[in-house]
Amino acid sequence: MSPAVATNGFADTQKEEGPSRLPPVYSELQSNRLNHSPPLPSILKSSFKVVDGPPTSAAGNPNEIANLFPNLYGKPSVSLVPGDSEMKGHQSLKIGVVLSGGQAPGGHNVITGIFDYLQERAKGSTLYGFKGGPAGIVRCKYVKLSTELIYPYRNQGGFDMICSGRDKIETPEQLKQAEETVKKLDLDGLVVVGGDDSNTNACLLAENFRSKNMKTQVIGCPKTIDGDLKCKEVPISFGFDTACKIYSEMIGNVMTDARSTGKYYHFIRLMGRAASHITLECALQTHPNIAIIGEEVAAKKLTMKNVTSHIADIICKRLELGLNYGVILLPEGLIDFIPEAKQLIAELNEILVHDVVDEAGMWKRKLRSQSQELFEFLPQAIQEQLLLERDPHGNVQVARIETEKMLIQMVETELDQRKQEGAYKGHFQGQPHFFGYEGRCGFPTNFDANYCYALGYATGVLLHSGKTGLISSVGNLTAPVDEWTVGGTALTSLMDVERRHGKFKPVIKKAMVDLEGAPFMKFASMRDDWAAKNRYLSPGPVQFVGPFANDINYTLMLELGAQFPY
Amino acid sequence: MSPAVATNGFADTQKEEGPSRLPPVYSELQSNRLNHSPPLPSILKSSFKVVDGPPTSAAGNPNEIANLFPNLYGKPSVSLVPGDSEMKGHQSLKIGVVLSGGQAPGGHNVITGIFDYLQERAKGSTLYGFKGGPAGIVRCKYVKLSTELIYPYRNQGGFDMICSGRDKIETPEQLKQAEETVKKLDLDGLVVVGGDDSNTNACLLAENFRSKNMKTQVIGCPKTIDGDLKCKEVPISFGFDTACKIYSEMIGNVMTDARSTGKYYHFIRLMGRAASHITLECALQTHPNIAIIGEEVAAKKLTMKNVTSHIADIICKRLELGLNYGVILLPEGLIDFIPEAKQLIAELNEILVHDVVDEAGMWKRKLRSQSQELFEFLPQAIQEQLLLERDPHGNVQVARIETEKMLIQMVETELDQRKQEGAYKGHFQGQPHFFGYEGRCGFPTNFDANYCYALGYATGVLLHSGKTGLISSVGNLTAPVDEWTVGGTALTSLMDVERRHGKFKPVIKKAMVDLEGAPFMKFASMRDDWAAKNRYLSPGPVQFVGPFANDINYTLMLELGAQFPY
């Protein structure tokens, strides 16, 4: 173990930037990963041209989308094919890049991919990194990225090269400030690396710039560990692969512990507020006894009591088989998938804004009877959390609810009851876990490192060829990197509208777990076996060299129709 | 990713043993690790003889130890040297092995080491695994270990081959039952794999068998992720290396996240109830802004308020430098190191057994004034936890206290106060973490896999040469495996006595963090720099192949006087 001091001028850079930004020493793996050269798809290695596809439409409500994006709507998606390059842009480019929203492993490689494209194919270009997310564009806070500044971040986790933020560029004033920034920097292009909201925002910016005859093109890049930004052309968002593998390492370890100790039920809450892709992928990687998929809970309109009973049933069944332990996965956003829980929270938000919570509980009478019943069913600690921990607007903070602890208490109560009825004779002990931050900033897997580098490089191509309003698209991902396809998909083609406050708002619909899709079907076909027996798999720590260092996640394999290994 | 079905007869074994015991499919890494052949120290690869050292004494109170262990006291430790083997035992042996206490990565390799020794050097031998820890000896529950049964556990984490337990063999009745078991199985030897208590127990068993002229020899093996069982001859307990690397991977990821997000203080509680070795090692691996070492807290007689102020001071200082985030490590057992907290808990235990906790708080008057003050200083949630969550004997459950959440609340209160006084202008947000189960059952690192295999193999040698009352000792660990030394250390030489209920009780003293020792000194020399600046290191996931796959932890390097890399 010998941390290496980076000797590339980077220490000096750091002094200029203040102590907050860059680490002066690196672990051996950090140093080692600096030397990983992500392979490029062969199409990007030689001569290629950018070919337009047919005109596009929208994911829904094409008329509204056409109204919202008059300059972009209908424009073709593009793909790269071998041939003589006829780049329509300038010889050299001025490009800005921004990281938007929560961190995802691989973000730095998107930036290095853009940078290397510009260095290799558009000499004399300049790349600016906007600092702290979209607010960096609005406030014109940026750093000019150089070989020296970028080097220490190659293949590293985190977003700390330029940091990120959750602001949006939406109001007329913010749009105005963004215009000023891109004019001031004379930007030919802007790359927005983000999730569904950020890419919607990217499209709005692209439309805005185009409508004002500004030269600045905007290209999006699909980022989110949650895996809920994807479509046919964009098979996966980056970060999902790494995050799931890190969580699965830990789940596998806990499983081995559960089996060795033989007396605990581990309830593991995983990231994924809006969609349960992470829980599903981790289930395919580790074979837990139970994995709760929010989309199924919603589709079947399950209640809290249903979920509790389901878990208790399996615990009882396992006890009959002599097994008094297990591992249960659940998504962070579980509560949001349970209709009655959403209803309760909506009612609570309404009541708590106006009423005082009296000790006598008079306020409870304002709840509908079903909500009242659910409230009484919840463990006391959760009741208190619902009443006390509210955000500045008085709303219940659903994200703060420790669902895994809540379920443990509810299952405990249910099993106590069954015990009294003689239907359960065991001794239930739950152990809560939440795996979140540990996965967001891990070292990108080889897949994420390579995928992000290709995404970034492709972004350079798209900008260089004069395109705007596209999302960088790299496909054929189950094949070797060499055979990956490269292109750009019209952002408007992914859009639909939602009506909010009487207005149409464009959105890229979140990709939910498809209950008819291959990953869920595979899971559904195996879960009964996992529930009763132990089929635990322990994937172990991510490896960067060796025979399976380039493996990709099961969700992607199954969705792309690749042969499943088991 | 293609989980392999084990095709070695193991599936059949599983059917016989019931579905609880063995996984039918393996992850790629699990399969791959099966093929790792731990290298043996060269002394174990050719001809060697077992040489007695000089007579030994005890770690303290030699007279009492001599009284407690009349048959074993003073017996020499032994070492292996090249030469013609003159094994004093039988040609073939009947050996039993038991895993005792909490899990630690590498336990399976101890067993395979013993097994392979017997296969290679004492043909015709039999190895029994006692199931579920020492209770398996008392109840004579065992499994005969075979090539097929052992194979799937080679280099795998967990203790699930034969499982473990926390029972002891202490009462005359238990000792009697243990005698019956070893007689029934006609055991020549018994290997006890465990921590300080279990090795003390092993020594008692050895003495007991010897005092009754029974042939069964007993050899101990040093296991505990906490790292608090070690001495000159036993430089490290197994599992510590792996657990620290797994925790450090996660800490490094959280650090990258902290720096990227720039707005949270992460409070990470780590395993280590009695000693803070894990926290210290993880600090050396990751360079957190603060790491609290329990032994230092105890030595300096710090109060809760001191610890809180110390953290708040650093947070204030960092804010002046423009840094509103950080990472803080603390050991699980922190409260046990704070004299006033121990005092409060002792008083609470006394009061709560006899008194009712009245809402008016009359019971509080029974606390001494210092304890009352501390109690009032604690966050309400912790006060409630202290009063409500008691074990069946009415005692406060210190282990259940979420120290990281407690500290966050106390620091928040302190900073609020400073804000009112104008001494702090920031916005503090804490994020609690506890890393525990994730590390106990990980895949053993190459070091732990190799070390355990050598320990197990050495155990075979010691038993075969007729030794008893020793702990397997493998040394020179900073050198390549080839050059490791092998021997056995007299367990009585590690013993001291404690007076409990008027009786002397033998104990192997827990090895605490030595505040004059090299690891702590190194940490102390660097921590001020880490506090103010960011020196975060992210070690990343454990690698099994590649240039640093065989690295060992810093604590061991520093304690053995090896050159430190930085």
Coordinates of C-alpha atoms in Angstrom, one line a residue, chain B residues 129-450:
Chain B
G129 CA -16.1 -29.9 12.4
F130 CA -18.2 -29.1 15.5
K131 CA -21.4 -27.4 14.4
G132 CA -22.5 -24.0 15.8
G133 CA -19.5 -23.2 17.9
P134 CA -18.5 -24.6 21.3
A135 CA -22.1 -25.8 21.9
G136 CA -21.4 -28.3 19.2
I137 CA -18.7 -29.8 21.3
V138 CA -20.9 -29.9 24.4
R139 CA -23.8 -31.4 22.5
C140 CA -21.6 -33.6 20.3
K141 CA -23.0 -32.1 17.1
Y142 CA -20.4 -32.5 14.3
V143 CA -19.9 -33.2 10.7
K144 CA -17.1 -35.3 9.3
L145 CA -15.2 -33.1 6.8
S146 CA -14.4 -34.4 3.4
T147 CA -12.6 -33.1 0.3
E148 CA -16.0 -32.6 -1.3
L149 CA -17.5 -30.9 1.7
I150 CA -14.6 -28.5 2.2
Y151 CA -14.0 -27.6 -1.4
P152 CA -16.8 -25.0 -1.9
Y153 CA -15.5 -23.0 1.1
R154 CA -11.9 -22.6 0.0
N155 CA -11.0 -18.9 0.2
Q156 CA -14.6 -17.9 0.8
G157 CA -15.9 -15.6 3.5
G158 CA -18.2 -16.5 6.4
F159 CA -18.3 -19.3 8.9
D160 CA -21.1 -21.2 7.2
M161 CA -19.2 -24.4 6.6
I162 CA -19.8 -25.4 10.2
C163 CA -21.2 -22.1 11.7
S164 CA -20.1 -20.6 14.9
G165 CA -21.6 -19.7 18.3
R166 CA -20.8 -17.7 21.4
D167 CA -21.3 -20.3 24.0
K168 CA -18.4 -21.2 26.4
I169 CA -17.3 -24.5 27.9
E170 CA -16.8 -23.5 31.5
T171 CA -19.1 -25.1 34.0
P172 CA -18.1 -28.5 35.4
E173 CA -21.0 -30.0 33.5
Q174 CA -20.0 -28.5 30.2
L175 CA -16.4 -29.6 30.7
K176 CA -17.8 -33.1 31.5
Q177 CA -19.8 -33.1 28.3
A178 CA -16.8 -31.9 26.3
E179 CA -14.8 -34.8 27.7
E180 CA -17.4 -37.2 26.7
T181 CA -17.5 -35.8 23.2
V182 CA -13.7 -36.0 22.6
K183 CA -13.7 -39.5 24.1
K184 CA -16.6 -40.6 21.9
L185 CA -14.8 -39.3 18.8
D186 CA -11.5 -40.6 20.1
L187 CA -10.0 -37.2 19.4
D188 CA -6.2 -36.7 19.3
G189 CA -6.7 -33.0 19.0
L190 CA -9.1 -30.1 19.1
V191 CA -8.6 -26.8 17.4
V192 CA -10.3 -23.8 18.8
V193 CA -10.6 -20.9 16.4
G194 CA -11.5 -17.8 18.3
G195 CA -10.7 -14.5 20.1
D196 CA -9.2 -13.8 23.5
D197 CA -12.0 -15.5 25.4
S198 CA -12.1 -18.5 23.2
N199 CA -8.4 -19.0 23.4
T200 CA -8.5 -18.7 27.2
N201 CA -11.2 -21.4 27.0
A202 CA -9.0 -23.5 24.8
C203 CA -6.3 -23.3 27.4
L204 CA -8.7 -24.4 30.1
L205 CA -9.8 -27.3 28.0
A206 CA -6.1 -28.3 27.3
E207 CA -5.4 -28.1 31.0
N208 CA -8.5 -30.1 31.9
F209 CA -7.8 -32.9 29.4
R210 CA -4.2 -33.1 30.5
S211 CA -5.1 -33.2 34.1
K212 CA -7.3 -36.2 33.4
N213 CA -4.6 -37.9 31.4
M214 CA -6.7 -37.7 28.3
K215 CA -4.9 -37.8 25.1
T216 CA -6.7 -34.9 23.5
Q217 CA -4.5 -32.0 22.8
V218 CA -5.9 -28.5 22.2
I219 CA -4.5 -25.8 20.0
G220 CA -5.9 -22.3 19.6
C221 CA -6.0 -20.0 16.5
P222 CA -6.2 -16.2 16.7
K223 CA -9.4 -14.8 15.2
T224 CA -11.1 -11.5 15.5
I225 CA -11.8 -8.7 13.1
D226 CA -11.4 -6.3 16.0
G227 CA -7.6 -6.9 16.0
D228 CA -7.4 -7.0 19.8
L229 CA -5.9 -10.4 20.1
K230 CA -2.2 -10.1 19.4
C231 CA 1.2 -10.1 20.9
K232 CA 4.8 -10.4 19.9
E233 CA 4.5 -14.0 18.7
V234 CA 1.0 -13.6 17.2
P235 CA 1.4 -10.3 15.3
I236 CA -2.3 -10.1 14.1
S237 CA -5.6 -11.9 14.4
F238 CA -7.1 -13.0 11.2
G239 CA -10.0 -11.1 9.6
F240 CA -8.8 -7.7 10.7
D241 CA -7.0 -7.1 7.3
T242 CA -10.1 -7.9 5.3
A243 CA -12.6 -6.1 7.5
C244 CA -10.6 -2.9 7.5
K245 CA -10.1 -3.0 3.8
I246 CA -13.9 -3.4 3.2
Y247 CA -14.7 -0.6 5.6
S248 CA -12.0 1.6 4.1
E249 CA -13.5 1.0 0.6
M250 CA -16.8 2.3 1.8
I251 CA -15.2 5.2 3.8
G252 CA -13.3 6.2 0.7
N253 CA -16.5 6.2 -1.4
V254 CA -18.2 8.3 1.3
M255 CA -15.3 10.7 1.3
T256 CA -15.5 11.2 -2.5
D257 CA -19.2 11.8 -2.1
A258 CA -18.6 14.3 0.7
R259 CA -16.1 16.2 -1.3
S260 CA -18.3 16.1 -4.5
T261 CA -21.5 17.2 -2.6
G262 CA -19.7 19.6 -0.3
K263 CA -22.5 19.9 2.3
Y264 CA -22.5 16.9 4.7
Y265 CA -20.5 15.8 7.7
H266 CA -20.5 12.0 7.6
F267 CA -20.2 10.3 11.0
I268 CA -19.1 6.7 10.5
R269 CA -19.3 4.2 13.4
L270 CA -17.0 1.2 12.9
M271 CA -16.8 -2.1 14.6
G272 CA -14.5 -2.4 17.7
R273 CA -16.3 -2.5 21.0
A274 CA -13.3 -3.0 23.3
A275 CA -10.5 -1.6 21.2
S276 CA -10.2 1.0 18.4
H277 CA -7.8 -0.8 16.1
I278 CA -10.3 -0.9 13.2
T279 CA -10.9 2.8 13.5
L280 CA -7.2 3.5 13.6
E281 CA -6.4 1.3 10.7
C282 CA -9.2 2.7 8.6
A283 CA -8.0 6.2 9.4
L284 CA -4.5 5.3 8.2
Q285 CA -6.0 3.9 5.0
T286 CA -8.4 6.8 4.3
H287 CA -7.3 10.0 6.1
P288 CA -10.5 11.2 7.6
N289 CA -10.8 14.7 9.0
I290 CA -11.3 13.2 12.5
A291 CA -10.9 9.7 13.9
I292 CA -11.7 9.2 17.5
I293 CA -9.6 6.6 19.2
G294 CA -11.3 5.2 22.3
E295 CA -8.0 4.5 24.1
E296 CA -6.9 8.1 23.8
V297 CA -10.3 9.3 25.0
A298 CA -9.9 7.1 28.1
A299 CA -6.3 8.0 28.7
K300 CA -7.1 11.7 28.6
K301 CA -10.2 11.1 30.6
L302 CA -12.2 13.1 28.1
T303 CA -15.9 13.9 28.7
M304 CA -18.7 13.7 26.2
K305 CA -18.5 17.5 26.1
N306 CA -14.8 17.4 25.3
V307 CA -15.4 15.1 22.4
T308 CA -18.3 17.2 21.1
S309 CA -16.3 20.4 21.4
H310 CA -13.3 18.9 19.7
I311 CA -15.4 17.9 16.7
A312 CA -17.2 21.3 16.7
D313 CA -13.8 23.1 16.8
I314 CA -12.6 21.3 13.7
I315 CA -15.9 22.0 11.9
C316 CA -15.6 25.7 12.7
K317 CA -12.0 25.7 11.6
R318 CA -12.9 24.0 8.3
L319 CA -15.7 26.5 7.7
E320 CA -13.1 29.3 7.9
L321 CA -11.2 27.5 5.2
G322 CA -14.3 27.3 3.1
L323 CA -15.1 23.6 3.8
N324 CA -18.5 22.7 5.1
Y325 CA -18.2 19.0 4.9
G326 CA -16.1 16.2 6.3
V327 CA -15.8 12.6 7.4
I328 CA -15.5 11.5 11.0
L329 CA -14.7 8.0 12.2
L330 CA -15.6 6.6 15.6
P331 CA -15.4 3.2 17.2
E332 CA -18.5 1.3 18.2
G333 CA -17.3 1.2 21.8
L334 CA -16.7 4.9 22.2
I335 CA -19.1 5.3 25.2
D336 CA -17.3 2.6 27.0
F337 CA -14.1 4.7 26.8
I338 CA -15.6 7.8 28.4
P339 CA -15.3 7.5 32.1
E340 CA -18.3 9.7 32.9
A341 CA -20.5 7.8 30.5
K342 CA -19.5 4.5 32.0
Q343 CA -20.3 6.0 35.4
L344 CA -23.7 7.2 34.2
I345 CA -24.6 3.8 32.8
A346 CA -23.5 2.0 35.9
E347 CA -25.8 4.3 38.0
L348 CA -28.7 3.9 35.6
N349 CA -28.4 0.2 35.7
E350 CA -28.5 0.4 39.5
I351 CA -31.5 2.8 39.6
L352 CA -33.5 1.2 36.8
V353 CA -33.5 -2.2 38.4
H354 CA -35.1 -0.9 41.5
D355 CA -37.0 2.3 40.6
V356 CA -39.8 3.3 38.4
V357 CA -39.0 6.0 35.9
D358 CA -41.5 8.6 36.9
E359 CA -42.5 11.3 34.4
A360 CA -41.7 14.0 36.9
G361 CA -38.1 12.9 36.8
M362 CA -37.8 12.2 40.6
W363 CA -35.6 9.2 39.8
K364 CA -33.0 11.5 38.3
R365 CA -32.2 12.8 41.8
K366 CA -30.6 9.5 42.5
L367 CA -27.9 10.2 39.9
R368 CA -24.7 11.8 41.1
S369 CA -24.5 15.4 40.0
Q370 CA -21.9 14.7 37.3
S371 CA -24.1 11.9 35.9
Q372 CA -27.2 14.0 36.1
E373 CA -25.4 16.7 34.1
L374 CA -24.3 14.3 31.5
F375 CA -27.7 12.8 31.2
E376 CA -29.2 16.2 30.6
F377 CA -26.5 16.9 28.0
L378 CA -27.5 13.9 25.9
P379 CA -29.9 14.2 23.1
Q380 CA -33.5 13.1 23.9
A381 CA -33.5 10.1 21.7
I382 CA -30.4 8.8 23.5
Q383 CA -32.0 9.5 26.9
E384 CA -35.0 7.5 25.9
Q385 CA -32.8 4.7 24.6
L386 CA -31.0 4.6 27.9
L387 CA -34.2 4.4 29.8
L388 CA -36.2 2.1 27.6
E389 CA -34.0 -0.4 25.8
R390 CA -32.7 -2.7 28.5
D391 CA -31.7 -6.3 28.4
P392 CA -33.5 -9.0 30.3
H393 CA -31.4 -8.2 33.4
G394 CA -32.5 -4.6 33.3
N395 CA -29.2 -3.3 32.0
V396 CA -28.7 -0.6 29.5
Q397 CA -27.8 -2.0 26.2
V398 CA -24.7 0.1 25.3
A399 CA -24.2 -1.7 22.1
R400 CA -27.6 -0.6 20.8
I401 CA -26.8 3.0 21.2
E402 CA -26.3 4.6 17.8
T403 CA -23.3 6.7 18.9
E404 CA -22.9 8.3 15.5
K405 CA -26.4 9.7 15.7
M406 CA -25.8 10.8 19.3
L407 CA -22.7 12.7 18.3
I408 CA -24.4 14.3 15.4
Q409 CA -27.1 15.7 17.7
M410 CA -24.6 16.8 20.3
V411 CA -22.5 18.5 17.7
E412 CA -25.6 20.2 16.2
T413 CA -26.6 21.5 19.6
E414 CA -23.1 22.8 20.3
L415 CA -22.9 24.5 16.9
D416 CA -26.3 26.1 17.4
Q417 CA -25.0 27.5 20.6
R418 CA -21.9 28.8 18.9
K419 CA -24.1 30.3 16.2
Q420 CA -26.0 32.3 18.8
E421 CA -22.8 33.5 20.2
G422 CA -21.6 34.5 16.7
A423 CA -18.8 32.0 16.7
Y424 CA -20.2 29.8 13.9
K425 CA -21.9 30.9 10.8
G426 CA -22.3 27.7 8.9
H427 CA -25.2 25.2 8.3
F428 CA -24.3 21.8 9.8
Q429 CA -25.8 18.7 8.3
G430 CA -24.7 15.3 9.7
Q431 CA -25.1 11.9 8.0
P432 CA -24.9 8.8 10.2
H433 CA -23.4 5.5 9.0
F434 CA -22.6 2.2 10.7
F435 CA -20.4 -0.3 8.9
G436 CA -20.6 -3.6 10.6
Y437 CA -22.0 -6.7 9.1
E438 CA -20.7 -5.7 5.7
G439 CA -17.1 -6.4 6.8
R440 CA -17.4 -9.5 8.9
C441 CA -18.2 -11.9 6.1
G442 CA -16.4 -10.5 3.1
F443 CA -14.2 -12.6 0.8
P444 CA -10.8 -12.9 2.7
T445 CA -8.1 -10.8 1.2
N446 CA -5.1 -12.6 -0.2
F447 CA -3.4 -11.8 3.1
D448 CA -6.1 -13.3 5.2
A449 CA -6.6 -16.3 2.9
N450 CA -2.9 -17.1 3.0

